[in-house]
Tab-separated table of C-alpha atoms in Angstrom:
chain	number	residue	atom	x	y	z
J	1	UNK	CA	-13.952	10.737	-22.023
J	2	UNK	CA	-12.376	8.283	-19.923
J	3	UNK	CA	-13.576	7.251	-16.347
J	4	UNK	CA	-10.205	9.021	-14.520
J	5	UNK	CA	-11.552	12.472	-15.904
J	6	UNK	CA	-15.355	12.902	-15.136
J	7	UNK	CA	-16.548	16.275	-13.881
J	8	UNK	CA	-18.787	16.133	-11.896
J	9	UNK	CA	-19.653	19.992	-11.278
J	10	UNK	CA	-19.353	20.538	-15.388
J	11	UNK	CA	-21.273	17.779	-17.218
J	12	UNK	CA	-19.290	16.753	-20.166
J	13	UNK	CA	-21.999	16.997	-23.273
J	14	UNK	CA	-22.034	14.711	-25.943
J	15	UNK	CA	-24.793	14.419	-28.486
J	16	UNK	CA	-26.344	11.323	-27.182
J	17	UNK	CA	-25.731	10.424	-23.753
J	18	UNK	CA	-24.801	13.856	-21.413
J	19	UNK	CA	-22.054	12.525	-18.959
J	20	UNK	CA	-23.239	8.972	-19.217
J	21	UNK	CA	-19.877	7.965	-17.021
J	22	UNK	CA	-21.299	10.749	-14.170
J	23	UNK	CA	-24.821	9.491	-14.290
J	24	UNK	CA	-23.936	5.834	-13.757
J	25	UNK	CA	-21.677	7.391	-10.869
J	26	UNK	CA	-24.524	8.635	-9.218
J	27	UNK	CA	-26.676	6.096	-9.790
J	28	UNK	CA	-24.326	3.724	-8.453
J	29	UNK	CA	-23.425	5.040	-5.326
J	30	UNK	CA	-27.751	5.614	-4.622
J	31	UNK	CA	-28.252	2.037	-5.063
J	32	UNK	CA	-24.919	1.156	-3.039
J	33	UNK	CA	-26.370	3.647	-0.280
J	34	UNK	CA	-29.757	2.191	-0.695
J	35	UNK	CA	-29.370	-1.332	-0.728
J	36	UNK	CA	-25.649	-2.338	-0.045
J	37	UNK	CA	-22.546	-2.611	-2.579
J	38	UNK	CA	-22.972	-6.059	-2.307
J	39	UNK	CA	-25.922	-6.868	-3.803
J	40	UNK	CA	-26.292	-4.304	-6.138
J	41	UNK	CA	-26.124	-4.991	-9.652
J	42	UNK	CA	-24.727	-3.312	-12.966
J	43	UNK	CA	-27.741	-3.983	-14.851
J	44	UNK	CA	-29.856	-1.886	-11.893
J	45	UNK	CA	-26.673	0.751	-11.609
J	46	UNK	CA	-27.411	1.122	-15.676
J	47	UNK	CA	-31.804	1.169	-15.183
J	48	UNK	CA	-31.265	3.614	-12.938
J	49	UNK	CA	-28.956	5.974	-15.105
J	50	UNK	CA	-31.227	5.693	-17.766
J	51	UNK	CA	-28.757	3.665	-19.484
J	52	UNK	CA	-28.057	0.511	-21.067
J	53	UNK	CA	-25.512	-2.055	-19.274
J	54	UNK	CA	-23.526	-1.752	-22.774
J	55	UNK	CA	-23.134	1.771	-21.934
J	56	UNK	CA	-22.154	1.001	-18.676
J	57	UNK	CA	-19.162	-1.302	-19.883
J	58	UNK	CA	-18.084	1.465	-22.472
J	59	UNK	CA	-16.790	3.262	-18.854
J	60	UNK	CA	-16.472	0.646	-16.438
J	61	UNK	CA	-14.966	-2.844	-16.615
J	62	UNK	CA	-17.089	-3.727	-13.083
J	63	UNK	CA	-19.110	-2.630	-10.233
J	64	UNK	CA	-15.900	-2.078	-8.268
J	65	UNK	CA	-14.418	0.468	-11.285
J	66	UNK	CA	-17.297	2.944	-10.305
J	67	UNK	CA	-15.668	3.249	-6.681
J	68	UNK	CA	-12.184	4.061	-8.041
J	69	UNK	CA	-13.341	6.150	-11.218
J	70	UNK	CA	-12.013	9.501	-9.288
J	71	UNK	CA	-8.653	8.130	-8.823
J	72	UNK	CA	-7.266	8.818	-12.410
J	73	UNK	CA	-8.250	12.622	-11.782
J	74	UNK	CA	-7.016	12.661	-8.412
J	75	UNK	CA	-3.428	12.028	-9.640
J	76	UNK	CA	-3.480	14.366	-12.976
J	77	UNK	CA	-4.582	16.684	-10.821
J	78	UNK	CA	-1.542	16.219	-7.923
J	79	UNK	CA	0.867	15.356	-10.288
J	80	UNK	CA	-0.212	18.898	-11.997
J	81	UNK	CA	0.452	20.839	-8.857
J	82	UNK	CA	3.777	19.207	-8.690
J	83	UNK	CA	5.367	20.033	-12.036
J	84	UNK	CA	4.095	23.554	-11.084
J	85	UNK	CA	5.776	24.238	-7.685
J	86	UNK	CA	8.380	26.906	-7.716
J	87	UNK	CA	11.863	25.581	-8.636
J	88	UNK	CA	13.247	26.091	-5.007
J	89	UNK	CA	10.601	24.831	-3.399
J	90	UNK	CA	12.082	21.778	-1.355
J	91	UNK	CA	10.809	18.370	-1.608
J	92	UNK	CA	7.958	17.874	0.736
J	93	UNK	CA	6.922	21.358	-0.140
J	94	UNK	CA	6.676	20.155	-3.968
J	95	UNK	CA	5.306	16.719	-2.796
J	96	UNK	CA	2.168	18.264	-1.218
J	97	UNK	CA	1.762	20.854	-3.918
J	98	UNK	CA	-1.386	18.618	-5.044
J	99	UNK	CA	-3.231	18.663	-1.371
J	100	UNK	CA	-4.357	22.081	-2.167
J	101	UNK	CA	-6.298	21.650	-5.558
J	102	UNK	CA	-7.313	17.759	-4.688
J	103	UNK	CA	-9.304	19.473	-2.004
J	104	UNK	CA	-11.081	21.891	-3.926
J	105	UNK	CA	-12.177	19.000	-6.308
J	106	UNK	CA	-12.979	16.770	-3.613
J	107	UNK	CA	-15.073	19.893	-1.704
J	108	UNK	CA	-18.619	19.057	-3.600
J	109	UNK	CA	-17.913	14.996	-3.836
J	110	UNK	CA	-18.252	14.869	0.298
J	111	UNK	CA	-21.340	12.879	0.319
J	112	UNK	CA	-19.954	10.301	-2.217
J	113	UNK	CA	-16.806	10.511	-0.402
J	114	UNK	CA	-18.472	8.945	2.747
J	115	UNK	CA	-20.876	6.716	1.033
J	116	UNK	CA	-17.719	5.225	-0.722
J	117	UNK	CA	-15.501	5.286	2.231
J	118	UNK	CA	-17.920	2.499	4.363
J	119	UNK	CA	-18.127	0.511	0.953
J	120	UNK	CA	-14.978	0.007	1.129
J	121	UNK	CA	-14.166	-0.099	4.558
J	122	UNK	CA	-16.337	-3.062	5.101
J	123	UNK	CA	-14.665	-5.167	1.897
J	124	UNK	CA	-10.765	-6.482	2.316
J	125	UNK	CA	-11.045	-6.742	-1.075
J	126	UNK	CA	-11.673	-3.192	-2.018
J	127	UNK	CA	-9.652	-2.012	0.722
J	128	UNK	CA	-6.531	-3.407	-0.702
J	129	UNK	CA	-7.513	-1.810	-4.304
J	130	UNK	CA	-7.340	1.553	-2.300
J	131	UNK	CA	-4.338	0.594	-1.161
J	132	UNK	CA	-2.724	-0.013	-4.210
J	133	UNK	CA	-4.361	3.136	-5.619
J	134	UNK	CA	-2.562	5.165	-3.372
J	135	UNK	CA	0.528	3.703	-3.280
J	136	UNK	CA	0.796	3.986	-7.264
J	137	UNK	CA	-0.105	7.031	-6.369
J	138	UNK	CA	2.721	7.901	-4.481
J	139	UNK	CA	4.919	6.466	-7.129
J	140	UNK	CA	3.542	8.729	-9.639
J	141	UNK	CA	4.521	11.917	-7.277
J	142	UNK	CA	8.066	10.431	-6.584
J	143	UNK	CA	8.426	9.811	-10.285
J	144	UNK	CA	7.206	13.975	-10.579
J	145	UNK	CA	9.992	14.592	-7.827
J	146	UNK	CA	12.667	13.166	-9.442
J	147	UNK	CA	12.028	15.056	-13.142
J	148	UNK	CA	12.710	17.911	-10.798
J	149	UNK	CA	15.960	17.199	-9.979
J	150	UNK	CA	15.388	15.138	-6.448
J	151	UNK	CA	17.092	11.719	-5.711
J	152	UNK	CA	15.055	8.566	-5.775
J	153	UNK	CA	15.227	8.241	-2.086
J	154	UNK	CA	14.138	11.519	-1.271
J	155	UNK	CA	11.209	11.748	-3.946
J	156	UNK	CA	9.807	8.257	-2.627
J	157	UNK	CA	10.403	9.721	1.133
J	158	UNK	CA	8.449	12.872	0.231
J	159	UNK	CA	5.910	11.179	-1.830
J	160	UNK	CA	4.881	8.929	0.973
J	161	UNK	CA	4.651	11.103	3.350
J	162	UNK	CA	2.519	13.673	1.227
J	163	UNK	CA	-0.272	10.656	0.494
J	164	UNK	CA	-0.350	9.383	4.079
J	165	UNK	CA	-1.243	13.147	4.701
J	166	UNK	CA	-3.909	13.227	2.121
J	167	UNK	CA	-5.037	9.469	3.526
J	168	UNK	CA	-5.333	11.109	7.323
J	169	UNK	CA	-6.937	14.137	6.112
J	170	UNK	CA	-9.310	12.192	4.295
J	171	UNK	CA	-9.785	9.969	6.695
J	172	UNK	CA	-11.134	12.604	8.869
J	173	UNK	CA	-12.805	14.482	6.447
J	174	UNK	CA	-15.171	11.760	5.392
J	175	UNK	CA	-16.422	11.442	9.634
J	176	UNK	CA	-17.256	14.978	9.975
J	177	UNK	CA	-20.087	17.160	8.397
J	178	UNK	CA	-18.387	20.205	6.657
J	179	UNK	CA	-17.457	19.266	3.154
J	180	UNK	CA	-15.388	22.594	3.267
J	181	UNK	CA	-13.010	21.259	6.191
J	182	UNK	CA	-10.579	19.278	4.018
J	183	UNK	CA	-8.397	21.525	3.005
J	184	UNK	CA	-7.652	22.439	6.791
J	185	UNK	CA	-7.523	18.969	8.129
J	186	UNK	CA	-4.635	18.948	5.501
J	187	UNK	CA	-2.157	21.307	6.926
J	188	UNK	CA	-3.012	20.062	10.100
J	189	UNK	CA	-1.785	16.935	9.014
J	190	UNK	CA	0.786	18.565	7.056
J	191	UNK	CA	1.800	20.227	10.154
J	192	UNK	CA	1.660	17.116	12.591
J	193	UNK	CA	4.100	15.124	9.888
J	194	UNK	CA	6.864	17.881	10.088
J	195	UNK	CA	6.304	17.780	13.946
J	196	UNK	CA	6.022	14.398	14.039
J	197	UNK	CA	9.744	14.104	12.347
J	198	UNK	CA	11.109	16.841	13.911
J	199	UNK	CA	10.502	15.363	17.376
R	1	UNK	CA	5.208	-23.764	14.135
R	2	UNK	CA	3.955	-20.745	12.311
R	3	UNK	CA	4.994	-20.110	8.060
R	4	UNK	CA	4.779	-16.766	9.946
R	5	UNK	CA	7.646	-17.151	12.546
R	6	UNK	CA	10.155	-19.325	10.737
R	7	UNK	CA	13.703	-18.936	12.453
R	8	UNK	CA	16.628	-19.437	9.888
R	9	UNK	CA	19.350	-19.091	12.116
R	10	UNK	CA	18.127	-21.636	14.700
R	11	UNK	CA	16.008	-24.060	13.127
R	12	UNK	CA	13.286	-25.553	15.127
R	13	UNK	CA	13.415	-29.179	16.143
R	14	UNK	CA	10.474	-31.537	15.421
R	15	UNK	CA	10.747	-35.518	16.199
R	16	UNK	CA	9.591	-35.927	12.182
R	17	UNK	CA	10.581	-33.150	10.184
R	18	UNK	CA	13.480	-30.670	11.779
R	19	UNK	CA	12.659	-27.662	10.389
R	20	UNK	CA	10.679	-28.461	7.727
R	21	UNK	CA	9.396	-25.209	6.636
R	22	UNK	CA	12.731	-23.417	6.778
R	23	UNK	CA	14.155	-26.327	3.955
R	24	UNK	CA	11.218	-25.556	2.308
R	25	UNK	CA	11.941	-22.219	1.897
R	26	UNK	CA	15.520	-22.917	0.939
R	27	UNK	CA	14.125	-25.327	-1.437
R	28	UNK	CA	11.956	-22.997	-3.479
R	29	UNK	CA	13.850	-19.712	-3.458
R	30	UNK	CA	16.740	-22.140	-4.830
R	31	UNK	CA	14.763	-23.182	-7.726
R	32	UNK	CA	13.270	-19.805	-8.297
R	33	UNK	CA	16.542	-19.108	-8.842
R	34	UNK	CA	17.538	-21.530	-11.461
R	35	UNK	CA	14.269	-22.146	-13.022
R	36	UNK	CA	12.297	-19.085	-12.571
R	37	UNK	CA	9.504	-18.531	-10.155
R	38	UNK	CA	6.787	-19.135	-12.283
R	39	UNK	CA	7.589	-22.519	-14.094
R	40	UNK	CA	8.600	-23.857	-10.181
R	41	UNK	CA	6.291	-26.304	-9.142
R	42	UNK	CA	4.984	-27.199	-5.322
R	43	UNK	CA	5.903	-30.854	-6.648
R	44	UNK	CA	9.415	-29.311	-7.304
R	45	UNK	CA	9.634	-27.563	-4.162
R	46	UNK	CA	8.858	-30.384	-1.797
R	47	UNK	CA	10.992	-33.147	-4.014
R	48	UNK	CA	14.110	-30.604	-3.548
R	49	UNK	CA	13.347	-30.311	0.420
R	50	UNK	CA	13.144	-33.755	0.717
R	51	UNK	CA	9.185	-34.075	1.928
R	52	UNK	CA	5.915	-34.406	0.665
R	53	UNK	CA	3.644	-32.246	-1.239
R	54	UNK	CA	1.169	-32.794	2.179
R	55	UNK	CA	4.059	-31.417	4.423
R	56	UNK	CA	4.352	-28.163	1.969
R	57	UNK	CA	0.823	-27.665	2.017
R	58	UNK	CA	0.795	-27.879	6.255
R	59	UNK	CA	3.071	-24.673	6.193
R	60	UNK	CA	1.996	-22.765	2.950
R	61	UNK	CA	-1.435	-22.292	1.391
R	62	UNK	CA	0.461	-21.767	-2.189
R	63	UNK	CA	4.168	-21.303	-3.530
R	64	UNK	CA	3.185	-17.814	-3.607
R	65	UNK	CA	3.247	-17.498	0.076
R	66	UNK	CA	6.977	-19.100	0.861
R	67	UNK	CA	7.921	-15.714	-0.216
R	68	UNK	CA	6.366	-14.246	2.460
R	69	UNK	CA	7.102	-16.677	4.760
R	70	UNK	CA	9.333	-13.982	6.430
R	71	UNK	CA	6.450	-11.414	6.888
R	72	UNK	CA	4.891	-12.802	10.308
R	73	UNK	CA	8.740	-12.640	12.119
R	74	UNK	CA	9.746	-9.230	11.139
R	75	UNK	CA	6.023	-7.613	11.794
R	76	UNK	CA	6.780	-9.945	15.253
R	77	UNK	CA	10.701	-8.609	16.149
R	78	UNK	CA	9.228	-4.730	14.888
R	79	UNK	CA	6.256	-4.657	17.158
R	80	UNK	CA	8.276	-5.749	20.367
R	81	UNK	CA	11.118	-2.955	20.070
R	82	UNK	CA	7.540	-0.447	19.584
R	83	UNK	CA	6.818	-1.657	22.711
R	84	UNK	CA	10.197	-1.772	24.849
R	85	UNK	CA	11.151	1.486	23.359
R	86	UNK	CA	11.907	4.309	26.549
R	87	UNK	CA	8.458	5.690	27.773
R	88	UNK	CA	9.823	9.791	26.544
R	89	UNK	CA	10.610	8.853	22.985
R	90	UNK	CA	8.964	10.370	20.120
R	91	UNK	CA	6.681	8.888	18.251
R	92	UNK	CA	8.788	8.510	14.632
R	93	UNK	CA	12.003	7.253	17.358
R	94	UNK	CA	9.047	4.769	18.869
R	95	UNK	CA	7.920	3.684	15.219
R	96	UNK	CA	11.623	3.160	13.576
R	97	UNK	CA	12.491	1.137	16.853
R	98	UNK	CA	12.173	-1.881	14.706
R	99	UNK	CA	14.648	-0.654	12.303
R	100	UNK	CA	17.807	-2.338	14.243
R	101	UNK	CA	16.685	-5.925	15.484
R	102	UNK	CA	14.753	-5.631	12.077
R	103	UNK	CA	18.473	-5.099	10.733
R	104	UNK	CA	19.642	-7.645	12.401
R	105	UNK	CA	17.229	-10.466	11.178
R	106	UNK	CA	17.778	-9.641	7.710
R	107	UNK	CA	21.692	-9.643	7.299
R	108	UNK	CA	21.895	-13.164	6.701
R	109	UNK	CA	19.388	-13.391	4.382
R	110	UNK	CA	20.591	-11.103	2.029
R	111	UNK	CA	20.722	-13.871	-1.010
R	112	UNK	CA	17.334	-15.041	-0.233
R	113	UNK	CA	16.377	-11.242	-0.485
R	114	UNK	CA	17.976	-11.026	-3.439
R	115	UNK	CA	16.710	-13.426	-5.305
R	116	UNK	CA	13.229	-12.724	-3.589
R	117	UNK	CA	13.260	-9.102	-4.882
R	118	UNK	CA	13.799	-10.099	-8.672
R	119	UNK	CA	10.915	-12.274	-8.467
R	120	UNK	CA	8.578	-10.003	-6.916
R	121	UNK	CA	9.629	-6.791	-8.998
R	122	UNK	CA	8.691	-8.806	-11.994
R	123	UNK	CA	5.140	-9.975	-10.819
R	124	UNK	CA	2.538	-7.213	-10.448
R	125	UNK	CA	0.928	-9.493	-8.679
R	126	UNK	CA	3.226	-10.005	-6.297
R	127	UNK	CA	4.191	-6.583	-5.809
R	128	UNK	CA	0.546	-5.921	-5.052
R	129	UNK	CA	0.737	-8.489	-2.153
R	130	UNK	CA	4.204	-6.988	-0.810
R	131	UNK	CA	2.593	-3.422	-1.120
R	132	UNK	CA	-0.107	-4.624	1.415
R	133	UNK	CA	2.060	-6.350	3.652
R	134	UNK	CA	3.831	-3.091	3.863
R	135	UNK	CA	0.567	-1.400	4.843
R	136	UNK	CA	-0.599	-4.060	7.126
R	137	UNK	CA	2.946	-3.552	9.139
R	138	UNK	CA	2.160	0.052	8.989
R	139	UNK	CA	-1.341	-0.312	10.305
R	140	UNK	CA	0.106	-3.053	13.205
R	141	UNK	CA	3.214	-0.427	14.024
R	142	UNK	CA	0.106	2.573	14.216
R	143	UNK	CA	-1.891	0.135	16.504
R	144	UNK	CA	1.207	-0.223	18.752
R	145	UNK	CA	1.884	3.992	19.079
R	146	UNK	CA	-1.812	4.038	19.759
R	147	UNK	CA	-1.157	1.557	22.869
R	148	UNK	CA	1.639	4.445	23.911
R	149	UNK	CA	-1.069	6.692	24.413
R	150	UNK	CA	-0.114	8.754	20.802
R	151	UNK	CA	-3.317	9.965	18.481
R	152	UNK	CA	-4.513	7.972	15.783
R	153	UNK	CA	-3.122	10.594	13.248
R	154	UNK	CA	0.524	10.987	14.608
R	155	UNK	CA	0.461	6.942	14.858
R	156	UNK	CA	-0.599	6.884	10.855
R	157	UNK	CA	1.631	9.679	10.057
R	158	UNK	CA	4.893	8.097	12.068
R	159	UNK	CA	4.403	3.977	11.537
R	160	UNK	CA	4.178	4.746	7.537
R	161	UNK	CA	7.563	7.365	7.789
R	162	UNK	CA	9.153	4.512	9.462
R	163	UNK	CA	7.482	1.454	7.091
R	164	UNK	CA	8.952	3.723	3.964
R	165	UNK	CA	12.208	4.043	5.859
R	166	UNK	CA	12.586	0.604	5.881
R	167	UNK	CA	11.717	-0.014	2.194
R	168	UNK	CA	14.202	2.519	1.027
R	169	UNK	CA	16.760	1.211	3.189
R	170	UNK	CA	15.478	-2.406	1.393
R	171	UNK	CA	15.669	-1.831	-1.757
R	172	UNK	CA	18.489	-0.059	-1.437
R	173	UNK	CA	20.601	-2.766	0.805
R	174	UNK	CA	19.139	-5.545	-1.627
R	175	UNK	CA	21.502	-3.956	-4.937
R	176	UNK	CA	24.357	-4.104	-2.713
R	177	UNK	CA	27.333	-6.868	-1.829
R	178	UNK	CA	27.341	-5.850	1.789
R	179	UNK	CA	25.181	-8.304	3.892
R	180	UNK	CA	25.919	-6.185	6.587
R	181	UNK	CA	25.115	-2.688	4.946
R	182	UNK	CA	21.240	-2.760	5.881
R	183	UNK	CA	21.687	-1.138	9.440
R	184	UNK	CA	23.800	1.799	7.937
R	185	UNK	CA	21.226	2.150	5.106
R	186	UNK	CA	18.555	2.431	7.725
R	187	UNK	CA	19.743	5.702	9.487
R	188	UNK	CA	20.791	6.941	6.329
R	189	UNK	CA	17.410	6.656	4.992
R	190	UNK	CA	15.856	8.105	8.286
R	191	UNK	CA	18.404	10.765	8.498
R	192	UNK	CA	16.918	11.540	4.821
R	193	UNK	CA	13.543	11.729	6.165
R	194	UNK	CA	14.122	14.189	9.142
R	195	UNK	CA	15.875	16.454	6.521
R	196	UNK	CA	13.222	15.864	3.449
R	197	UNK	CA	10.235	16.670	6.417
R	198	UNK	CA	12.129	20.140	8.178
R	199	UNK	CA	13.484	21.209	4.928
């Protein structure tokens, strides 16, 4: 099980630690809640798991790999969605094939979602790692586009513009209280893109 | 005198060092050129400019940053035409205002871009850095459609079309003999967006 794939509705099982990587997840983001990213340490993230810090280095090379652990899902998940569109679907269409089923995982990860999103908010550092995140992100969709047939410049056009969609969305989904809402912030940000370039 | 606003055409006149920071830059992207950007020293750099390691280390914190040297001017020449563009444009007309005097800028430092693009392309490290310069010029174009009286979300949404625009067009007009090509490029690559958005 690698960090990029946890579950965290369906606990992976194993015989002697039961989704170690989604119980140092939790514990993690309690203690950054609790007592600031900052000063919290792995050795307390692992205590409070019920785990040993070796365990905690089998999933996670740092403190700051526990805030991005989603991210490898994230894109399997999108880049999924994309290799599935139907053939004459154009490219924007095919681009933000992944909105729909990244917001059904994200649905029960709100309150994580928020925790994580003032971690890293308040840390340059952190906030250029998201950065980067998404924009490899991107490239992995405009890499999906152009398998399908799309030029380079359109597939990185598209691309973008689907994850600065998902970034808005997100954006506003982490502020407000319904952890069902994301999925409609993201056609209305869908929406105010096409108008946007239409105008 | 800025690294950030570093004028090639017209260099800027000091009683001791006439643009210093502008031979500087010739300096190093000439040896990155025939020695490779990572053996290149700062010792190197200043020797070939004709000052001191002291002077280099008045406009640049590292050799890493001559390459972005340029970074400060064009976020600079982008965020004025955001601002004098006509009070009825759009908001993706408003955030690709840049584009042209951007254009302009650029054409005649199409070897130094050259070069430039080889190095970064095979540093991750650098790449990271350009990838959040490109997002920080997003973010600073947003800022500037917010000042227009646009939302926050049609700001995001437009300033990163126009951003990827731009880096299209870039990488695009950097493969290329044509100095002169990176206007054309520009509309070509916004003409793709407007179609790759409606379609």
């Amino acid at each position: 099980m690698s960090p990029g794939v946890i579950n965290y509705a369906l606990p992976q099982m194993s015989r002697w630690k039961p989704d170690a990587a989604g119980r140092l997840v939790k514990a993690a983001i309690t203690l950054f809640a609790e007592r600031g990213y900052e000063t919290t340490t792995v050795a307390e993230i692992a205590e409070r798991a019920g785990l040993t810090k070796r365990t905690f280095f089998r999933y996670f090379s740092d403190k700051r790999e526990v805030l991005f652990a989603g991210s490898g899902e994230l894109e399997e998940v999108w880049l999924e969605a994309v290799a599935a569109a139907p053939p004459e679907a154009g490219p924007l269409t095919v681009a933000a094939a992944g909105l729909p089923p990244v917001a059904e995982i994200f649905v029960e990860r709100h309150g994580f979602a928020g925790i994580r999103a003032g971690i890293i908010a308040a840390n340059p550092e952190l906030r250029e790692r998201e950065l980067i995140k998404l924009q490899n992100l991107a490239a992995s969709i405009a890499a999906g586009l152009v398998d399908r047939g799309f030029s380079a410049n359109v597939a990185i056009l598209a691309a973008q513009a689907a994850v600065t969609v998902f970034h808005v969305a997100f954006a506003a989904w982490v502020e407000q209280d319904d952890p069902s809402a994301f999925r409609r912030l993201m056609d209305e940000s869908l929406e105010e893109l096409r108008s946007v370039t239409a105008g």
